[in-house]
Tab-separated table of C-alpha atoms in Angstrom:
chain	number	residue	atom	x	y	z
I	784	MET	CA	54.350	84.718	171.432
I	785	ALA	CA	53.685	88.288	170.333
I	786	LYS	CA	57.353	89.199	170.683
I	787	ARG	CA	58.303	86.147	168.624
I	788	ARG	CA	55.912	87.204	165.842
I	789	GLU	CA	57.309	90.761	166.005
I	790	ARG	CA	60.899	89.503	165.653
I	791	ARG	CA	59.872	87.274	162.743
I	792	GLY	CA	58.178	90.246	161.096
I	793	ARG	CA	61.264	92.411	161.442
I	794	ARG	CA	63.438	89.650	159.925
I	795	GLN	CA	61.034	89.272	156.992
I	796	HIS	CA	61.024	93.028	156.459
I	797	ARG	CA	64.830	93.203	156.417
I	798	SER	CA	64.944	90.253	154.033
I	799	HIS	CA	62.403	91.954	151.763
I	800	ARG	CA	64.474	95.160	151.745
I	801	ARG	CA	67.637	93.209	150.868
I	802	ILE	CA	65.838	91.483	147.976
I	803	GLN	CA	64.427	94.811	146.803
I	804	ARG	CA	67.905	96.391	146.860
I	805	ILE	CA	69.219	93.512	144.730
I	806	ILE	CA	66.347	93.942	142.272
I	807	ASP	CA	66.841	97.692	142.138
I	808	GLY	CA	70.589	97.248	141.648
I	809	ALA	CA	70.086	94.816	138.788
I	810	ASP	CA	67.614	97.129	137.138
I	811	PHE	CA	69.406	100.436	137.746
I	812	ILE	CA	70.536	100.643	134.089
I	813	ASN	CA	66.907	101.088	133.001
I	814	TYR	CA	66.679	104.263	135.049
I	815	MET	CA	69.704	105.892	133.457
I	816	PRO	CA	69.094	108.987	131.319
I	817	ASP	CA	68.774	108.429	127.587
I	818	ASP	CA	72.042	110.249	126.904
I	819	ILE	CA	73.967	107.687	128.941
I	820	LEU	CA	72.190	104.744	127.279
I	821	HIS	CA	72.954	106.240	123.872
I	822	HIS	CA	76.600	106.565	124.881
I	823	ILE	CA	76.689	102.886	125.925
I	824	LEU	CA	75.142	101.746	122.637
I	825	SER	CA	77.630	103.830	120.649
I	826	PHE	CA	80.355	101.289	121.513
I	827	ILE	CA	78.676	98.356	119.738
I	828	PRO	CA	77.650	97.699	116.108
I	829	THR	CA	74.194	98.998	115.233
I	830	ASP	CA	72.762	95.533	114.486
I	831	LEU	CA	73.504	94.556	118.093
I	832	ALA	CA	72.098	97.833	119.404
I	833	MET	CA	68.859	97.121	117.519
I	834	ARG	CA	68.476	93.826	119.381
I	835	THR	CA	68.188	95.671	122.690
I	836	SER	CA	64.700	96.765	121.614
I	837	VAL	CA	63.349	93.344	122.700
I	838	LEU	CA	64.626	93.699	126.278
I	839	SER	CA	61.699	95.737	127.557
I	840	ARG	CA	59.343	98.569	126.723
I	841	ARG	CA	61.978	100.964	128.078
I	842	TRP	CA	64.507	99.773	125.459
I	843	ARG	CA	62.113	99.581	122.518
I	844	HIS	CA	63.145	102.887	120.944
I	845	VAL	CA	66.472	103.664	122.645
I	846	TRP	CA	68.637	102.580	119.707
I	847	CYS	CA	66.557	104.675	117.291
I	848	GLU	CA	67.817	107.857	118.943
I	849	THR	CA	71.488	106.853	119.325
I	850	PRO	CA	73.586	109.498	117.519
I	851	CYS	CA	76.342	106.982	116.636
I	852	LEU	CA	75.771	104.305	113.991
I	853	ASP	CA	78.138	101.481	113.008
I	854	ILE	CA	76.796	99.456	110.093
I	855	THR	CA	78.362	96.576	108.153
I	856	LEU	CA	76.343	95.336	105.176
I	857	LYS	CA	77.275	92.282	103.125
I	858	HIS	CA	73.971	91.466	101.486
I	859	GLY	CA	72.010	94.708	101.676
I	860	ALA	CA	70.171	93.968	104.929
I	861	MET	CA	68.965	96.399	107.628
I	862	ASN	CA	67.039	98.666	105.278
I	863	GLN	CA	64.469	99.181	108.011
I	864	THR	CA	67.019	101.299	109.875
I	865	LEU	CA	66.372	104.140	107.444
I	866	THR	CA	62.712	104.378	108.414
I	867	SER	CA	63.032	103.524	112.139
I	868	TYR	CA	65.868	105.863	113.018
I	869	THR	CA	64.628	109.103	114.636
I	870	ALA	CA	67.719	110.982	115.889
I	871	PRO	CA	67.798	114.422	114.219
I	872	ILE	CA	71.628	114.582	114.192
I	873	ILE	CA	74.232	111.851	113.651
I	874	THR	CA	77.514	112.620	115.380
I	875	SER	CA	79.321	109.499	114.113
I	876	PHE	CA	78.456	107.183	111.215
I	877	LYS	CA	80.557	104.205	110.070
I	878	LEU	CA	79.546	102.255	106.955
I	879	VAL	CA	81.277	99.109	105.681
I	880	MET	CA	79.676	97.686	102.550
I	881	ASP	CA	80.426	94.966	99.998
I	882	LEU	CA	79.765	96.274	96.530
I	883	ASN	CA	77.848	94.482	93.782
I	884	SER	CA	75.244	95.410	91.179
I	885	ASN	CA	72.453	95.243	93.772
I	886	THR	CA	74.113	97.225	96.560
I	887	VAL	CA	75.366	100.280	94.625
I	888	PRO	CA	72.052	102.161	95.087
I	889	GLN	CA	72.097	101.269	98.789
I	890	VAL	CA	75.547	102.791	99.267
I	891	ASP	CA	74.215	106.044	97.845
I	892	SER	CA	71.120	105.812	100.049
I	893	TRP	CA	73.131	105.324	103.232
I	894	ILE	CA	75.424	108.229	102.400
I	895	GLU	CA	72.479	110.512	101.629
I	896	PHE	CA	70.790	109.322	104.833
I	897	ALA	CA	73.836	110.222	106.953
I	898	LEU	CA	74.283	113.608	105.306
I	899	SER	CA	70.581	114.412	105.745
I	900	ARG	CA	71.095	114.033	109.519
I	901	ASN	CA	74.031	116.484	109.499
I	902	VAL	CA	76.624	113.797	110.240
I	903	GLN	CA	79.816	115.153	111.797
I	904	ASN	CA	82.182	112.158	111.708
I	905	LEU	CA	81.783	109.922	108.657
I	906	SER	CA	83.711	106.726	107.852
I	907	VAL	CA	82.994	104.868	104.587
I	908	PHE	CA	84.646	101.587	103.589
I	909	VAL	CA	83.491	100.236	100.208
I	910	ARG	CA	84.765	96.794	99.200
I	911	ASP	CA	84.463	95.310	95.712
I	912	PHE	CA	84.840	91.555	95.262
I	913	THR	CA	83.595	91.628	91.662
I	914	TYR	CA	86.572	93.714	90.498
I	915	SER	CA	84.376	95.993	88.428
I	916	LYS	CA	85.910	99.122	90.044
I	917	THR	CA	83.125	101.304	88.670
I	918	TYR	CA	81.597	102.905	91.759
I	919	ARG	CA	81.717	106.679	92.271
I	920	PHE	CA	80.248	108.719	95.070
I	921	PRO	CA	77.148	110.790	94.248
I	922	ASP	CA	77.557	114.560	94.048
I	923	ILE	CA	75.768	115.063	97.367
I	924	PHE	CA	78.664	113.281	99.062
I	925	TYR	CA	80.912	116.227	98.207
I	926	LEU	CA	78.439	118.823	99.495
I	927	SER	CA	78.224	118.945	103.292
I	928	SER	CA	78.504	121.805	105.767
I	929	SER	CA	78.380	119.533	108.832
I	930	LEU	CA	81.289	117.135	108.191
I	931	LYS	CA	84.207	117.618	110.575
I	932	LEU	CA	85.981	114.281	110.133
I	933	LEU	CA	85.941	112.106	107.003
I	934	ASP	CA	87.635	108.711	106.586
I	935	VAL	CA	87.231	107.048	103.171
I	936	THR	CA	88.565	103.614	102.206
I	937	LEU	CA	87.952	102.469	98.634
I	938	ASP	CA	89.059	99.319	96.865
I	939	PHE	CA	91.124	101.390	94.397
I	940	PHE	CA	88.077	103.139	92.965
I	941	ASP	CA	88.440	106.524	91.320
I	942	MET	CA	87.687	109.381	93.684
I	943	ILE	CA	86.978	112.042	91.084
I	944	PRO	CA	84.371	114.647	92.048
I	945	THR	CA	82.232	115.834	89.146
I	946	CYS	CA	81.153	118.914	91.083
I	947	THR	CA	82.857	121.607	93.120
I	948	VAL	CA	83.659	120.165	96.554
I	949	SER	CA	82.230	122.017	99.551
I	950	TRP	CA	83.309	120.629	102.936
I	951	LYS	CA	83.431	123.942	104.788
I	952	SER	CA	83.617	122.431	108.299
I	953	LEU	CA	85.987	119.565	107.559
I	954	ARG	CA	89.088	119.471	109.780
I	955	ASN	CA	90.384	115.893	109.408
I	956	LEU	CA	90.499	113.994	106.103
I	957	THR	CA	91.780	110.437	105.564
I	958	LEU	CA	91.833	108.767	102.136
I	959	ARG	CA	92.888	105.120	101.809
I	960	PHE	CA	93.324	102.964	98.710
I	961	CYS	CA	91.857	105.598	96.419
I	962	GLN	CA	92.758	106.630	92.897
I	963	ILE	CA	93.028	110.430	92.959
I	964	PRO	CA	94.555	112.388	90.069
I	965	ASP	CA	96.098	115.788	90.737
I	966	GLU	CA	93.077	117.798	89.584
I	967	SER	CA	90.795	115.851	91.948
I	968	ILE	CA	92.930	116.388	95.049
I	969	HIS	CA	93.137	120.078	94.106
I	970	ASN	CA	89.327	120.238	93.928
I	971	ILE	CA	89.015	118.494	97.279
I	972	LEU	CA	91.548	120.700	99.039
I	973	SER	CA	89.977	123.843	97.590
I	974	GLY	CA	86.678	122.828	99.174
I	975	CYS	CA	88.197	122.353	102.658
I	976	PRO	CA	89.146	125.867	103.812
I	977	ILE	CA	89.791	124.931	107.466
I	978	LEU	CA	91.364	121.481	106.954
I	979	GLU	CA	93.942	120.768	109.673
I	980	SER	CA	94.985	117.137	109.132
I	981	LEU	CA	95.403	115.068	105.935
I	982	THR	CA	96.240	111.350	105.671
I	983	LEU	CA	96.924	109.671	102.323
I	984	ASP	CA	97.316	105.912	102.637
I	985	THR	CA	98.259	104.017	99.455
I	986	CYS	CA	96.659	106.422	96.993
I	987	ARG	CA	97.349	106.092	93.262
I	988	LEU	CA	97.520	108.531	90.310
I	989	LEU	CA	98.709	111.358	92.558
I	990	GLU	CA	101.816	113.056	91.196
I	991	ARG	CA	102.128	116.440	92.922
I	992	LEU	CA	100.580	117.231	96.286
I	993	ASP	CA	100.459	121.015	96.559
I	994	LEU	CA	99.268	122.242	99.959
I	995	SER	CA	100.488	125.810	99.568
I	996	LYS	CA	96.884	127.080	99.429
I	997	SER	CA	95.869	125.227	102.614
I	998	PRO	CA	97.191	127.578	105.321
I	999	ASN	CA	95.361	125.804	108.176
I	1000	LEU	CA	96.741	122.347	107.337
I	1001	ARG	CA	99.159	121.372	110.108
I	1002	ARG	CA	99.519	117.568	109.961
I	1003	LEU	CA	100.352	115.398	106.944
I	1004	ASP	CA	100.626	111.596	107.036
I	1005	ILE	CA	101.613	109.711	103.867
I	1006	ASN	CA	101.888	105.931	103.635
I	1007	GLN	CA	103.336	104.409	100.445
I	1008	GLN	CA	103.661	100.675	101.027
I	1009	TYR	CA	102.675	99.602	97.534
I	1010	ARG	CA	104.115	100.314	94.113
I	1011	ARG	CA	102.733	103.115	91.967
I	1012	THR	CA	101.391	105.037	94.943
I	1013	GLY	CA	101.943	108.760	95.408
I	1014	PRO	CA	102.445	111.592	95.725
I	1015	VAL	CA	105.713	111.927	93.831
I	1016	ALA	CA	106.371	115.517	94.963
I	1017	ILE	CA	105.227	117.269	98.159
I	1018	VAL	CA	104.759	121.038	98.537
I	1019	ALA	CA	103.609	121.745	102.091
I	1020	PRO	CA	104.953	125.058	103.422
I	1021	HIS	CA	102.435	125.348	106.283
I	1022	ILE	CA	102.533	121.909	107.952
I	1023	TYR	CA	104.039	121.462	111.410
I	1024	TYR	CA	104.010	117.626	111.522
I	1025	LEU	CA	104.976	115.180	108.760
I	1026	ARG	CA	104.954	111.389	108.852
I	1027	LEU	CA	106.283	109.458	105.835
I	1028	THR	CA	106.232	105.656	105.510
I	1029	TYR	CA	107.736	104.119	102.385
I	1030	SER	CA	108.346	100.719	100.883
I	1031	SER	CA	108.159	101.886	97.261
I	1032	THR	CA	109.502	104.869	95.320
I	1033	PRO	CA	110.070	107.752	97.768
I	1034	SER	CA	108.609	111.207	97.333
I	1035	THR	CA	110.544	114.389	96.637
I	1036	ILE	CA	110.197	117.066	99.300
I	1037	VAL	CA	109.891	120.470	97.626
I	1038	ASP	CA	108.906	122.729	100.533
I	1039	VAL	CA	108.265	121.998	104.227
I	1040	SER	CA	109.673	125.259	105.573
I	1041	SER	CA	107.377	125.390	108.659
I	1042	LEU	CA	107.977	121.781	109.698
I	1043	SER	CA	108.861	121.226	113.369
I	1044	GLU	CA	108.284	117.458	113.785
I	1045	ALA	CA	109.006	114.614	111.326
I	1046	ASN	CA	108.733	110.812	111.406
I	1047	LEU	CA	110.539	108.866	108.642
I	1048	THR	CA	110.175	105.110	108.146
I	1049	ILE	CA	111.313	102.836	105.314
I	1050	ILE	CA	109.907	99.310	105.317
I	1051	SER	CA	112.106	96.940	103.336
I	1052	SER	CA	114.129	93.831	104.072
I	1053	LEU	CA	115.761	93.406	100.639
I	1054	LEU	CA	117.159	96.304	98.622
I	1055	SER	CA	119.129	96.164	95.411
I	1056	PRO	CA	122.164	98.450	95.002
I	1057	LEU	CA	120.056	100.691	92.736
I	1058	THR	CA	117.174	101.126	95.181
I	1059	ALA	CA	119.528	101.476	98.147
I	1060	ASP	CA	121.309	104.355	96.392
I	1061	GLY	CA	117.956	105.933	95.604
I	1062	TYR	CA	116.838	105.704	99.222
I	1063	GLN	CA	120.178	107.093	100.385
I	1064	THR	CA	119.787	110.122	98.135
I	1065	MET	CA	116.168	110.534	99.247
I	1066	ALA	CA	117.034	110.282	102.942
I	1067	LEU	CA	119.815	112.858	102.803
I	1068	GLU	CA	117.760	115.246	100.670
I	1069	MET	CA	114.876	114.994	103.137
I	1070	LEU	CA	117.157	115.664	106.077
I	1071	SER	CA	118.486	118.745	104.291
I	1072	LYS	CA	114.873	119.985	103.885
I	1073	PHE	CA	114.173	119.462	107.596
I	1074	HIS	CA	116.289	122.444	108.624
I	1075	ASN	CA	113.689	123.696	111.138
I	1076	VAL	CA	112.681	120.301	112.570
I	1077	LYS	CA	112.951	120.133	116.362
I	1078	ARG	CA	111.575	116.593	116.869
I	1079	LEU	CA	112.756	113.778	114.576
I	1080	THR	CA	111.903	110.055	114.591
I	1081	VAL	CA	113.807	107.535	112.443
I	1082	GLY	CA	113.976	103.768	112.493
I	1083	GLU	CA	114.554	100.397	110.926
I	1084	THR	CA	115.985	100.383	107.427
I	1085	LEU	CA	116.524	104.124	107.270
I	1086	LEU	CA	119.182	103.997	109.990
I	1087	GLN	CA	121.067	101.317	108.072
I	1088	ILE	CA	120.898	103.355	104.870
I	1089	LEU	CA	122.285	106.362	106.732
I	1090	SER	CA	125.032	104.111	108.058
I	1091	LEU	CA	125.976	103.147	104.508
I	1092	ALA	CA	126.133	106.818	103.557
I	1093	GLU	CA	128.422	107.503	106.523
I	1094	LEU	CA	130.762	104.638	105.577
I	1095	ARG	CA	130.925	105.988	102.030
I	1096	GLY	CA	131.911	109.417	103.290
I	1097	VAL	CA	128.772	111.141	102.027
I	1098	PRO	CA	128.305	114.497	103.833
I	1099	PHE	CA	125.344	114.868	106.189
I	1100	PRO	CA	123.385	118.115	106.696
I	1101	THR	CA	123.497	119.877	110.057
I	1102	LEU	CA	120.190	119.637	111.929
I	1103	LYS	CA	118.415	121.734	114.565
I	1104	VAL	CA	116.904	118.633	116.193
I	1105	GLN	CA	116.339	118.908	119.941
I	1106	THR	CA	114.525	115.569	120.463
I	1107	LEU	CA	115.652	112.494	118.512
I	1108	THR	CA	113.811	109.151	118.606
I	1109	VAL	CA	115.513	106.079	117.088
I	1110	LYS	CA	113.517	102.845	116.795
I	1111	THR	CA	115.969	100.015	116.332
I	1112	GLU	CA	117.742	97.055	117.828
I	1113	PHE	CA	121.179	97.646	119.291
I	1114	VAL	CA	123.013	96.205	116.284
I	1115	ARG	CA	126.239	97.101	114.536
I	1116	SER	CA	124.679	98.085	111.204
I	1117	VAL	CA	122.890	101.154	112.622
I	1118	ILE	CA	125.772	102.584	114.649
I	1119	PRO	CA	127.473	104.771	111.978
I	1120	GLY	CA	124.166	106.398	111.047
I	1121	ILE	CA	123.190	107.077	114.669
I	1122	SER	CA	126.650	108.467	115.444
I	1123	ARG	CA	126.474	110.885	112.523
I	1124	LEU	CA	122.946	112.004	113.440
I	1125	LEU	CA	124.152	112.752	116.969
I	1126	GLN	CA	127.229	114.616	115.781
I	1127	ASN	CA	125.222	116.684	113.284
I	1128	SER	CA	122.606	117.690	115.875
I	1129	PRO	CA	124.526	120.232	117.964
I	1130	GLY	CA	121.381	121.389	119.783
I	1131	LEU	CA	120.208	117.884	120.822
I	1132	LYS	CA	118.695	117.851	124.316
I	1133	LYS	CA	116.693	114.624	124.455
I	1134	LEU	CA	117.304	111.162	122.964
I	1135	ARG	CA	114.708	108.384	122.931
I	1136	PRO	CA	116.204	105.057	121.742
I	1137	SER	CA	113.598	102.274	121.521
I	1138	THR	CA	114.681	98.657	121.139
I	1139	MET	CA	112.507	96.741	118.706
I	1140	LYS	CA	112.697	94.033	116.058
I	1141	MET	CA	113.689	95.438	112.703
I	1142	HIS	CA	114.037	94.355	109.066
I	1143	HIS	CA	117.718	93.957	108.341
I	1144	LEU	CA	119.079	94.583	104.866
I	1145	LYS	CA	119.537	91.143	103.338
I	1146	GLY	CA	121.599	90.034	100.397
I	1147	LEU	CA	123.247	93.398	99.725
I	1148	TYR	CA	125.715	94.372	102.424
I	1149	PRO	CA	127.089	91.514	104.559
I	1150	ASP	CA	127.962	92.024	108.192
I	1151	GLN	CA	131.670	92.222	107.354
I	1152	CYS	CA	131.221	95.702	105.854
I	1153	TRP	CA	130.578	97.117	109.346
I	1154	ARG	CA	133.558	95.497	111.059
I	1155	SER	CA	136.260	97.962	110.034
I	1156	THR	CA	134.546	100.959	111.596
I	1157	CYS	CA	132.196	99.424	114.207
I	1158	GLU	CA	134.323	96.681	115.745
I	1159	VAL	CA	134.040	98.287	119.185
I	1160	PHE	CA	130.268	97.851	119.194
I	1161	PRO	CA	129.224	94.221	119.860
I	1162	THR	CA	126.453	92.389	118.056
I	1163	SER	CA	123.814	90.506	120.007
I	1164	LYS	CA	124.902	87.170	118.501
I	1165	GLU	CA	128.520	87.696	119.554
I	1166	ILE	CA	127.826	88.520	123.178
I	1167	TYR	CA	125.013	85.965	123.590
I	1168	LYS	CA	127.532	83.256	122.716
I	1169	MET	CA	129.921	84.450	125.409
I	1170	LEU	CA	127.505	85.639	128.083
I	1171	GLY	CA	124.108	84.891	129.531
I	1172	CYS	CA	121.035	86.827	128.431
I	1173	ASN	CA	121.210	89.393	131.238
I	1174	ASP	CA	124.963	89.903	130.844
I	1175	ALA	CA	124.449	90.407	127.105
I	1176	THR	CA	121.698	92.946	127.724
I	1177	LEU	CA	123.863	94.858	130.149
I	1178	LYS	CA	126.735	94.902	127.653
I	1179	LEU	CA	124.502	96.154	124.840
I	1180	VAL	CA	122.901	98.900	126.896
I	1181	ALA	CA	126.269	100.028	128.258
I	1182	SER	CA	127.843	100.081	124.775
I	1183	PHE	CA	124.977	102.095	123.316
I	1184	MET	CA	124.929	104.613	126.144
I	1185	ASP	CA	128.683	105.074	125.894
I	1186	LEU	CA	128.336	105.648	122.140
I	1187	VAL	CA	125.645	108.288	122.700
I	1188	LEU	CA	127.523	110.144	125.412
I	1189	ARG	CA	130.647	110.327	123.246
I	1190	ASN	CA	128.769	111.814	120.284
I	1191	ALA	CA	126.065	114.034	121.796
I	1192	LYS	CA	127.781	116.890	123.586
I	1193	THR	CA	124.676	118.938	124.500
I	1194	LEU	CA	122.411	116.052	125.567
I	1195	GLU	CA	120.333	116.723	128.686
I	1196	ARG	CA	118.017	113.692	128.832
I	1197	MET	CA	118.039	110.144	127.457
I	1198	VAL	CA	114.996	107.853	127.670
I	1199	VAL	CA	115.738	104.203	126.758
I	1200	TRP	CA	112.739	102.024	125.940
I	1201	LEU	CA	113.721	98.390	126.552
I	1202	GLY	CA	110.846	97.059	124.482
I	1203	GLY	CA	112.523	93.813	123.376
I	1204	ILE	CA	114.550	93.108	126.534
I	1205	TYR	CA	113.245	91.021	129.418
I	1206	PHE	CA	114.722	90.861	132.886
I	1207	ASN	CA	115.496	87.389	134.199
I	1208	GLY	CA	113.717	86.760	137.465
I	1209	ASP	CA	116.420	84.253	138.498
I	1210	ALA	CA	119.083	86.991	138.461
I	1211	PRO	CA	117.836	89.912	140.583
I	1212	TRP	CA	121.384	91.293	140.656
I	1213	PHE	CA	120.960	92.250	137.002
I	1214	GLU	CA	118.448	95.013	137.592
I	1215	GLU	CA	120.525	96.421	140.445
I	1216	GLU	CA	123.700	96.424	138.332
I	1217	LEU	CA	121.873	97.979	135.364
I	1218	PHE	CA	120.481	100.798	137.482
I	1219	ASP	CA	123.862	101.346	139.148
I	1220	MET	CA	125.435	101.650	135.704
I	1221	VAL	CA	122.801	104.173	134.619
I	1222	GLU	CA	123.280	106.200	137.809
I	1223	THR	CA	127.047	106.287	137.306
I	1224	LEU	CA	126.802	107.337	133.648
I	1225	SER	CA	124.207	109.972	134.484
I	1226	ARG	CA	126.297	111.476	137.290
I	1227	ASN	CA	129.598	111.443	135.377
I	1228	ASN	CA	128.135	113.020	132.238
I	1229	ASN	CA	125.528	115.334	133.765
I	1230	VAL	CA	122.794	113.651	131.670
I	1231	SER	CA	119.417	112.472	132.989
I	1232	ILE	CA	118.979	108.805	131.935
I	1233	LEU	CA	115.661	106.994	132.259
I	1234	LEU	CA	115.013	103.303	131.527
I	1235	LYS	CA	111.519	102.171	130.562
I	1236	GLN	CA	109.994	98.829	129.619
I	1237	SER	CA	106.898	98.445	127.449
I	1238	ASN	CA	104.059	96.224	128.615
I	1239	CYS	CA	104.749	93.761	125.805
């Protein structure tokens, strides 16, 4: 009897320890250091983080010390955050606010609140559904020694500082949907002595962007996808990286003498003869300015415009490009442009073609205009009618690779992203034949060829 009670006691003890381990495991998050809990809460909006205060006494004040705040205000709620928040420094602050006559003072209060806690990364998105377009940032917004990253999105408000800007620690600046005249951007840039990266997305009123007095600025990203957006002229002698995206009037490149990497994209599916000629002139002038560029990315409509220039006999500049990325489908209308880019890049070592859906030029140049010079290159429609999907893919890839190897004499490596091509599981021979073809081309031409497929 005693032994039976002893065995029962040991079983109960083991069961109790198992239950205790389960309880401890479920509650282990409460014993984490505050820094880890703050890091966890930084991934969710602040209004959700505030709700954790009801979980237990341990969580009552955790959110108040989280150095990352993400606040979206539509009706001016959450004012209590200003008085409850106790963290001495804000590392990241994101504010999205709908503007009306009642919320304008609150926008100013939130900005002053963030700056008073020495915010380092600040993102402000002000939306105006009343179309008054009258809001302007207070002067204190332009006076901060702690800001390192600033991302501002306005609903086409004026961003015109009335004081001398002083962002002495700012390294990354992004301005979206702002109205910034030349004198304002000059004031802003003058107040950012160590600025390294500048993004201008759909900004109006800007005519001339002069970065000659910003020696630390290395990256410039300009997106002009709406009419009447600038800048019209770009002076950037110190930048190393330039990304330009256009669907409206293109900019004029005045000086990018230090540029080593460029990404050019035109987004348009319908161009008139006048705009097509303008883009052609712009594209060739830009290429002539990129005389020191080692890495170049082009795609979509731009390749077709370069093809038109090649068919017209327009001379192309000689480039020093070593790595060329082309984002396009394997279609006939891009072949002349790609061929000329390859021929005019005598130092090319690496090619990265990426298959993707593109906006074809409609209503201006019919497919017949490519037939006289590009008959040897098949279109996807032509070969899909004659062959199955896998056979058509193989034919396209083989034709493109042959084109490249005939035009790029110094090529060392080619990486082909098959983003829009899917292998047919019912035809396993296809993959084997494709890889055999790549191996043969690579061996015969002394070029390293790599095929990749994106997850999509």
